[in-house]
PDB file of N, CA and C in Angstrom:
ATOM      1  N   MET E   1      16.662   7.131  -5.136  1.00 61.00           N
ATOM      2  CA  MET E   1      16.388   7.154  -3.715  1.00 61.00           C
ATOM      3  C   MET E   1      17.125   8.328  -3.090  1.00 61.00           C
ATOM      4  N   GLU E   2      16.384   9.132  -2.359  1.00 69.00           N
ATOM      5  CA  GLU E   2      16.977  10.311  -1.743  1.00 69.00           C
ATOM      6  C   GLU E   2      17.501   9.998  -0.359  1.00 69.00           C
ATOM      7  N   HIS E   3      18.579  10.651  -0.006  1.00 66.00           N
ATOM      8  CA  HIS E   3      19.157  10.497   1.323  1.00 66.00           C
ATOM      9  C   HIS E   3      18.519  11.520   2.258  1.00 66.00           C
ATOM     10  N   PRO E   4      18.336  11.147   3.527  1.00 67.00           N
ATOM     11  CA  PRO E   4      17.750  12.108   4.469  1.00 67.00           C
ATOM     12  C   PRO E   4      18.697  13.268   4.717  1.00 67.00           C
ATOM     13  N   ALA E   5      18.131  14.409   5.012  1.00 73.00           N
ATOM     14  CA  ALA E   5      18.930  15.600   5.303  1.00 73.00           C
ATOM     15  C   ALA E   5      19.709  15.387   6.594  1.00 73.00           C
ATOM     16  N   PRO E   6      20.930  15.926   6.669  1.00 75.00           N
ATOM     17  CA  PRO E   6      21.729  15.760   7.887  1.00 75.00           C
ATOM     18  C   PRO E   6      21.021  16.284   9.136  1.00 75.00           C
ATOM     19  N   GLU E   7      20.221  17.345   8.976  1.00 77.00           N
ATOM     20  CA  GLU E   7      19.512  17.893  10.126  1.00 77.00           C
ATOM     21  C   GLU E   7      18.498  16.883  10.664  1.00 77.00           C
ATOM     22  N   GLY E   8      17.847  16.151   9.758  1.00 80.00           N
ATOM     23  CA  GLY E   8      16.870  15.151  10.175  1.00 80.00           C
ATOM     24  C   GLY E   8      17.517  13.995  10.904  1.00 80.00           C
ATOM     25  N   VAL E   9      18.687  13.583  10.444  1.00 85.00           N
ATOM     26  CA  VAL E   9      19.412  12.491  11.100  1.00 85.00           C
ATOM     27  C   VAL E   9      19.870  12.927  12.485  1.00 85.00           C
ATOM     28  N   LEU E  10      20.385  14.138  12.599  1.00 89.00           N
ATOM     29  CA  LEU E  10      20.826  14.645  13.901  1.00 89.00           C
ATOM     30  C   LEU E  10      19.651  14.774  14.864  1.00 89.00           C
ATOM     31  N   LEU E  11      18.504  15.187  14.345  1.00 90.00           N
ATOM     32  CA  LEU E  11      17.314  15.287  15.184  1.00 90.00           C
ATOM     33  C   LEU E  11      16.884  13.908  15.670  1.00 90.00           C
ATOM     34  N   ASP E  12      16.932  12.910  14.784  1.00 89.00           N
ATOM     35  CA  ASP E  12      16.589  11.538  15.181  1.00 89.00           C
ATOM     36  C   ASP E  12      17.517  11.022  16.269  1.00 89.00           C
ATOM     37  N   ILE E  13      18.800  11.270  16.124  1.00 88.00           N
ATOM     38  CA  ILE E  13      19.781  10.824  17.127  1.00 88.00           C
ATOM     39  C   ILE E  13      19.538  11.531  18.458  1.00 88.00           C
ATOM     40  N   ALA E  14      19.304  12.843  18.404  1.00 91.00           N
ATOM     41  CA  ALA E  14      19.046  13.604  19.631  1.00 91.00           C
ATOM     42  C   ALA E  14      17.772  13.118  20.315  1.00 91.00           C
ATOM     43  N   LEU E  15      16.728  12.840  19.542  1.00 92.00           N
ATOM     44  CA  LEU E  15      15.480  12.346  20.126  1.00 92.00           C
ATOM     45  C   LEU E  15      15.643  10.944  20.717  1.00 92.00           C
ATOM     46  N   PHE E  16      16.489  10.116  20.105  1.00 88.00           N
ATOM     47  CA  PHE E  16      16.764   8.794  20.652  1.00 88.00           C
ATOM     48  C   PHE E  16      17.393   8.904  22.034  1.00 88.00           C
ATOM     49  N   PHE E  17      18.416   9.750  22.177  1.00 89.00           N
ATOM     50  CA  PHE E  17      19.084   9.910  23.465  1.00 89.00           C
ATOM     51  C   PHE E  17      18.176  10.600  24.479  1.00 89.00           C
ATOM     52  N   LEU E  18      17.349  11.522  24.040  1.00 93.00           N
ATOM     53  CA  LEU E  18      16.390  12.156  24.929  1.00 93.00           C
ATOM     54  C   LEU E  18      15.366  11.133  25.423  1.00 93.00           C
ATOM     55  N   GLY E  19      14.943  10.246  24.545  1.00 91.00           N
ATOM     56  CA  GLY E  19      14.023   9.179  24.932  1.00 91.00           C
ATOM     57  C   GLY E  19      14.636   8.230  25.944  1.00 91.00           C
ATOM     58  N   LEU E  20      15.923   7.910  25.774  1.00 88.00           N
ATOM     59  CA  LEU E  20      16.608   7.070  26.765  1.00 88.00           C
ATOM     60  C   LEU E  20      16.671   7.754  28.124  1.00 88.00           C
ATOM     61  N   TRP E  21      16.960   9.033  28.110  1.00 90.00           N
ATOM     62  CA  TRP E  21      17.030   9.785  29.362  1.00 90.00           C
ATOM     63  C   TRP E  21      15.667   9.786  30.050  1.00 90.00           C
ATOM     64  N   ALA E  22      14.605  10.021  29.274  1.00 92.00           N
ATOM     65  CA  ALA E  22      13.257  10.026  29.841  1.00 92.00           C
ATOM     66  C   ALA E  22      12.887   8.640  30.366  1.00 92.00           C
ATOM     67  N   THR E  23      13.215   7.594  29.614  1.00 87.00           N
ATOM     68  CA  THR E  23      12.935   6.231  30.053  1.00 87.00           C
ATOM     69  C   THR E  23      13.638   5.923  31.365  1.00 87.00           C
ATOM     70  N   LEU E  24      14.886   6.318  31.476  1.00 87.00           N
ATOM     71  CA  LEU E  24      15.651   6.073  32.700  1.00 87.00           C
ATOM     72  C   LEU E  24      15.012   6.781  33.889  1.00 87.00           C
ATOM     73  N   ASN E  25      14.607   8.026  33.705  1.00 89.00           N
ATOM     74  CA  ASN E  25      13.988   8.762  34.811  1.00 89.00           C
ATOM     75  C   ASN E  25      12.621   8.204  35.176  1.00 89.00           C
ATOM     76  N   ILE E  26      11.840   7.766  34.198  1.00 89.00           N
ATOM     77  CA  ILE E  26      10.542   7.162  34.480  1.00 89.00           C
ATOM     78  C   ILE E  26      10.728   5.845  35.228  1.00 89.00           C
ATOM     79  N   LEU E  27      11.692   5.031  34.794  1.00 85.00           N
ATOM     80  CA  LEU E  27      11.967   3.776  35.498  1.00 85.00           C
ATOM     81  C   LEU E  27      12.389   4.027  36.943  1.00 85.00           C
ATOM     82  N   ARG E  28      13.263   4.997  37.137  1.00 85.00           N
ATOM     83  CA  ARG E  28      13.713   5.312  38.499  1.00 85.00           C
ATOM     84  C   ARG E  28      12.542   5.773  39.364  1.00 85.00           C
ATOM     85  N   TRP E  29      11.683   6.625  38.824  1.00 87.00           N
ATOM     86  CA  TRP E  29      10.541   7.103  39.588  1.00 87.00           C
ATOM     87  C   TRP E  29       9.578   5.964  39.896  1.00 87.00           C
ATOM     88  N   PHE E  30       9.253   5.180  38.894  1.00 85.00           N
ATOM     89  CA  PHE E  30       8.287   4.093  39.067  1.00 85.00           C
ATOM     90  C   PHE E  30       8.774   3.070  40.084  1.00 85.00           C
ATOM     91  N   VAL E  31      10.007   2.622  39.909  1.00 81.00           N
ATOM     92  CA  VAL E  31      10.551   1.614  40.831  1.00 81.00           C
ATOM     93  C   VAL E  31      10.698   2.192  42.235  1.00 81.00           C
ATOM     94  N   GLY E  32      11.046   3.449  42.343  1.00 81.00           N
ATOM     95  CA  GLY E  32      11.186   4.074  43.656  1.00 81.00           C
ATOM     96  C   GLY E  32       9.873   4.234  44.401  1.00 81.00           C
ATOM     97  N   HIS E  33       8.755   4.253  43.677  1.00 81.00           N
ATOM     98  CA  HIS E  33       7.449   4.439  44.303  1.00 81.00           C
ATOM     99  C   HIS E  33       6.667   3.140  44.483  1.00 81.00           C
ATOM    100  N   VAL E  34       7.247   2.009  44.125  1.00 80.00           N
ATOM    101  CA  VAL E  34       6.595   0.719  44.338  1.00 80.00           C
ATOM    102  C   VAL E  34       6.899   0.262  45.759  1.00 80.00           C
ATOM    103  N   GLU E  35       5.859  -0.155  46.461  1.00 76.00           N
ATOM    104  CA  GLU E  35       6.045  -0.665  47.816  1.00 76.00           C
ATOM    105  C   GLU E  35       5.438  -2.053  47.911  1.00 76.00           C
ATOM    106  N   LEU E  36       6.148  -2.950  48.560  1.00 73.00           N
ATOM    107  CA  LEU E  36       5.648  -4.285  48.795  1.00 73.00           C
ATOM    108  C   LEU E  36       4.747  -4.276  50.027  1.00 73.00           C
ATOM    109  N   SER E  37       4.023  -5.339  50.217  1.00 73.00           N
ATOM    110  CA  SER E  37       3.149  -5.421  51.384  1.00 73.00           C
ATOM    111  C   SER E  37       3.951  -5.418  52.689  1.00 73.00           C
ATOM    112  N   SER E  38       5.216  -5.737  52.614  1.00 73.00           N
ATOM    113  CA  SER E  38       6.069  -5.711  53.805  1.00 73.00           C
ATOM    114  C   SER E  38       6.674  -4.328  54.044  1.00 73.00           C
ATOM    115  N   SER E  39       6.181  -3.335  53.337  1.00 71.00           N
ATOM    116  CA  SER E  39       6.652  -1.941  53.435  1.00 71.00           C
ATOM    117  C   SER E  39       8.090  -1.766  52.982  1.00 71.00           C
ATOM    118  N   ARG E  40       8.621  -2.743  52.318  1.00 71.00           N
ATOM    119  CA  ARG E  40       9.972  -2.635  51.779  1.00 71.00           C
ATOM    120  C   ARG E  40       9.896  -2.052  50.377  1.00 71.00           C
ATOM    121  N   GLY E  41      10.690  -1.067  50.091  1.00 69.00           N
ATOM    122  CA  GLY E  41      10.684  -0.439  48.785  1.00 69.00           C
ATOM    123  C   GLY E  41      11.768  -1.004  47.875  1.00 69.00           C
ATOM    124  N   PHE E  42      11.606  -0.765  46.599  1.00 71.00           N
ATOM    125  CA  PHE E  42      12.608  -1.154  45.618  1.00 71.00           C
ATOM    126  C   PHE E  42      13.513   0.027  45.330  1.00 71.00           C
ATOM    127  N   SER E  43      14.646  -0.254  44.714  1.00 73.00           N
ATOM    128  CA  SER E  43      15.501   0.816  44.210  1.00 73.00           C
ATOM    129  C   SER E  43      16.034   0.399  42.848  1.00 73.00           C
ATOM    130  N   PHE E  44      16.266   1.372  42.015  1.00 74.00           N
ATOM    131  CA  PHE E  44      16.779   1.131  40.677  1.00 74.00           C
ATOM    132  C   PHE E  44      18.121   1.826  40.578  1.00 74.00           C
ATOM    133  N   LEU E  45      19.184   1.059  40.340  1.00 78.00           N
ATOM    134  CA  LEU E  45      20.531   1.614  40.334  1.00 78.00           C
ATOM    135  C   LEU E  45      21.146   1.649  38.941  1.00 78.00           C
ATOM    136  N   GLY E  46      20.333   1.452  37.905  1.00 79.00           N
ATOM    137  CA  GLY E  46      20.840   1.442  36.540  1.00 79.00           C
ATOM    138  C   GLY E  46      21.345   2.811  36.111  1.00 79.00           C
ATOM    139  N   THR E  47      22.321   2.806  35.207  1.00 84.00           N
ATOM    140  CA  THR E  47      22.878   4.059  34.700  1.00 84.00           C
ATOM    141  C   THR E  47      22.458   4.258  33.248  1.00 84.00           C
ATOM    142  N   TYR E  48      22.704   5.445  32.760  1.00 84.00           N
ATOM    143  CA  TYR E  48      22.364   5.802  31.389  1.00 84.00           C
ATOM    144  C   TYR E  48      23.106   4.910  30.393  1.00 84.00           C
ATOM    145  N   VAL E  49      24.380   4.669  30.634  1.00 86.00           N
ATOM    146  CA  VAL E  49      25.201   3.868  29.722  1.00 86.00           C
ATOM    147  C   VAL E  49      24.713   2.418  29.687  1.00 86.00           C
ATOM    148  N   GLU E  50      24.328   1.886  30.846  1.00 83.00           N
ATOM    149  CA  GLU E  50      23.805   0.519  30.882  1.00 83.00           C
ATOM    150  C   GLU E  50      22.506   0.405  30.091  1.00 83.00           C
ATOM    151  N   LEU E  51      21.612   1.378  30.261  1.00 81.00           N
ATOM    152  CA  LEU E  51      20.358   1.371  29.510  1.00 81.00           C
ATOM    153  C   LEU E  51      20.626   1.508  28.014  1.00 81.00           C
ATOM    154  N   LEU E  52      21.580   2.336  27.646  1.00 84.00           N
ATOM    155  CA  LEU E  52      21.954   2.476  26.240  1.00 84.00           C
ATOM    156  C   LEU E  52      22.451   1.149  25.686  1.00 84.00           C
ATOM    157  N   GLY E  53      23.257   0.430  26.444  1.00 84.00           N
ATOM    158  CA  GLY E  53      23.741  -0.879  26.011  1.00 84.00           C
ATOM    159  C   GLY E  53      22.619  -1.865  25.800  1.00 84.00           C
ATOM    160  N   TRP E  54      21.649  -1.896  26.724  1.00 80.00           N
ATOM    161  CA  TRP E  54      20.510  -2.798  26.568  1.00 80.00           C
ATOM    162  C   TRP E  54      19.677  -2.423  25.345  1.00 80.00           C
ATOM    163  N   GLU E  55      19.505  -1.135  25.095  1.00 82.00           N
ATOM    164  CA  GLU E  55      18.729  -0.693  23.930  1.00 82.00           C
ATOM    165  C   GLU E  55      19.427  -1.083  22.630  1.00 82.00           C
ATOM    166  N   ILE E  56      20.738  -0.958  22.588  1.00 83.00           N
ATOM    167  CA  ILE E  56      21.487  -1.365  21.395  1.00 83.00           C
ATOM    168  C   ILE E  56      21.388  -2.872  21.200  1.00 83.00           C
ATOM    169  N   LEU E  57      21.540  -3.632  22.300  1.00 82.00           N
ATOM    170  CA  LEU E  57      21.415  -5.084  22.213  1.00 82.00           C
ATOM    171  C   LEU E  57      20.014  -5.482  21.754  1.00 82.00           C
ATOM    172  N   LEU E  58      18.991  -4.803  22.240  1.00 80.00           N
ATOM    173  CA  LEU E  58      17.624  -5.097  21.822  1.00 80.00           C
ATOM    174  C   LEU E  58      17.434  -4.801  20.340  1.00 80.00           C
ATOM    175  N   ALA E  59      17.985  -3.690  19.860  1.00 81.00           N
ATOM    176  CA  ALA E  59      17.870  -3.350  18.438  1.00 81.00           C
ATOM    177  C   ALA E  59      18.557  -4.399  17.565  1.00 81.00           C
ATOM    178  N   LEU E  60      19.710  -4.881  17.995  1.00 81.00           N
ATOM    179  CA  LEU E  60      20.413  -5.911  17.219  1.00 81.00           C
ATOM    180  C   LEU E  60      19.726  -7.270  17.314  1.00 81.00           C
ATOM    181  N   SER E  61      19.102  -7.556  18.448  1.00 81.00           N
ATOM    182  CA  SER E  61      18.480  -8.865  18.631  1.00 81.00           C
ATOM    183  C   SER E  61      17.215  -9.039  17.809  1.00 81.00           C
ATOM    184  N   VAL E  62      16.649  -7.962  17.315  1.00 77.00           N
ATOM    185  CA  VAL E  62      15.457  -8.052  16.473  1.00 77.00           C
ATOM    186  C   VAL E  62      15.773  -8.809  15.184  1.00 77.00           C
ATOM    187  N   LEU E  63      17.027  -8.851  14.813  1.00 79.00           N
ATOM    188  CA  LEU E  63      17.431  -9.537  13.586  1.00 79.00           C
ATOM    189  C   LEU E  63      17.367 -11.050  13.722  1.00 79.00           C
ATOM    190  N   THR E  64      17.254 -11.558  14.937  1.00 78.00           N
ATOM    191  CA  THR E  64      17.167 -12.999  15.144  1.00 78.00           C
ATOM    192  C   THR E  64      15.726 -13.385  15.457  1.00 78.00           C
ATOM    193  N   VAL E  65      15.443 -14.661  15.412  1.00 74.00           N
ATOM    194  CA  VAL E  65      14.082 -15.126  15.633  1.00 74.00           C
ATOM    195  C   VAL E  65      13.700 -15.068  17.111  1.00 74.00           C
ATOM    196  N   ILE E  66      14.582 -15.485  17.993  1.00 77.00           N
ATOM    197  CA  ILE E  66      14.244 -15.584  19.407  1.00 77.00           C
ATOM    198  C   ILE E  66      15.082 -14.666  20.292  1.00 77.00           C
ATOM    199  N   GLY E  67      16.121 -14.053  19.760  1.00 79.00           N
ATOM    200  CA  GLY E  67      17.031 -13.235  20.559  1.00 79.00           C
ATOM    201  C   GLY E  67      16.354 -12.090  21.284  1.00 79.00           C
ATOM    202  N   TRP E  68      15.366 -11.456  20.666  1.00 78.00           N
ATOM    203  CA  TRP E  68      14.694 -10.323  21.297  1.00 78.00           C
ATOM    204  C   TRP E  68      13.993 -10.742  22.584  1.00 78.00           C
ATOM    205  N   ALA E  69      13.463 -11.956  22.635  1.00 81.00           N
ATOM    206  CA  ALA E  69      12.790 -12.420  23.849  1.00 81.00           C
ATOM    207  C   ALA E  69      13.795 -12.606  24.982  1.00 81.00           C
ATOM    208  N   TRP E  70      14.977 -13.120  24.678  1.00 80.00           N
ATOM    209  CA  TRP E  70      16.011 -13.286  25.699  1.00 80.00           C
ATOM    210  C   TRP E  70      16.468 -11.939  26.233  1.00 80.00           C
ATOM    211  N   VAL E  71      16.635 -10.985  25.344  1.00 79.00           N
ATOM    212  CA  VAL E  71      17.090  -9.660  25.768  1.00 79.00           C
ATOM    213  C   VAL E  71      16.037  -9.002  26.658  1.00 79.00           C
ATOM    214  N   LEU E  72      14.781  -9.051  26.256  1.00 79.00           N
ATOM    215  CA  LEU E  72      13.734  -8.432  27.075  1.00 79.00           C
ATOM    216  C   LEU E  72      13.592  -9.117  28.426  1.00 79.00           C
ATOM    217  N   ALA E  73      13.734 -10.436  28.465  1.00 83.00           N
ATOM    218  CA  ALA E  73      13.673 -11.160  29.738  1.00 83.00           C
ATOM    219  C   ALA E  73      14.827 -10.750  30.640  1.00 83.00           C
ATOM    220  N   ALA E  74      16.015 -10.558  30.086  1.00 82.00           N
ATOM    221  CA  ALA E  74      17.174 -10.156  30.884  1.00 82.00           C
ATOM    222  C   ALA E  74      17.065  -8.711  31.364  1.00 82.00           C
ATOM    223  N   ILE E  75      16.494  -7.843  30.548  1.00 75.00           N
ATOM    224  CA  ILE E  75      16.355  -6.434  30.946  1.00 75.00           C
ATOM    225  C   ILE E  75      15.487  -6.326  32.190  1.00 75.00           C
ATOM    226  N   TRP E  76      14.407  -7.072  32.235  1.00 73.00           N
ATOM    227  CA  TRP E  76      13.447  -6.922  33.333  1.00 73.00           C
ATOM    228  C   TRP E  76      13.775  -7.761  34.561  1.00 73.00           C
ATOM    229  N   ARG E  77      14.917  -8.416  34.567  1.00 74.00           N
ATOM    230  CA  ARG E  77      15.329  -9.169  35.770  1.00 74.00           C
ATOM    231  C   ARG E  77      15.997  -8.276  36.753  1.00 74.00           C
TER     232      ARG E  77
END
């Protein structure tokens, strides 16, 4: 079994963090542009570190039968 090249691993890590950054900005834009019928807008105050923590928790929760559902329900609250 061959080990992946260090450059490939570094690229994967960089793309993971870039994806988190993009996800955070998309969430902020989407939530900022949602308007209720009462003309009240939403705001998203999450930080990069908080999103990273949720992503790590979600990755670890996949190892359990029901944990991933709890994590996803908590993320979207």
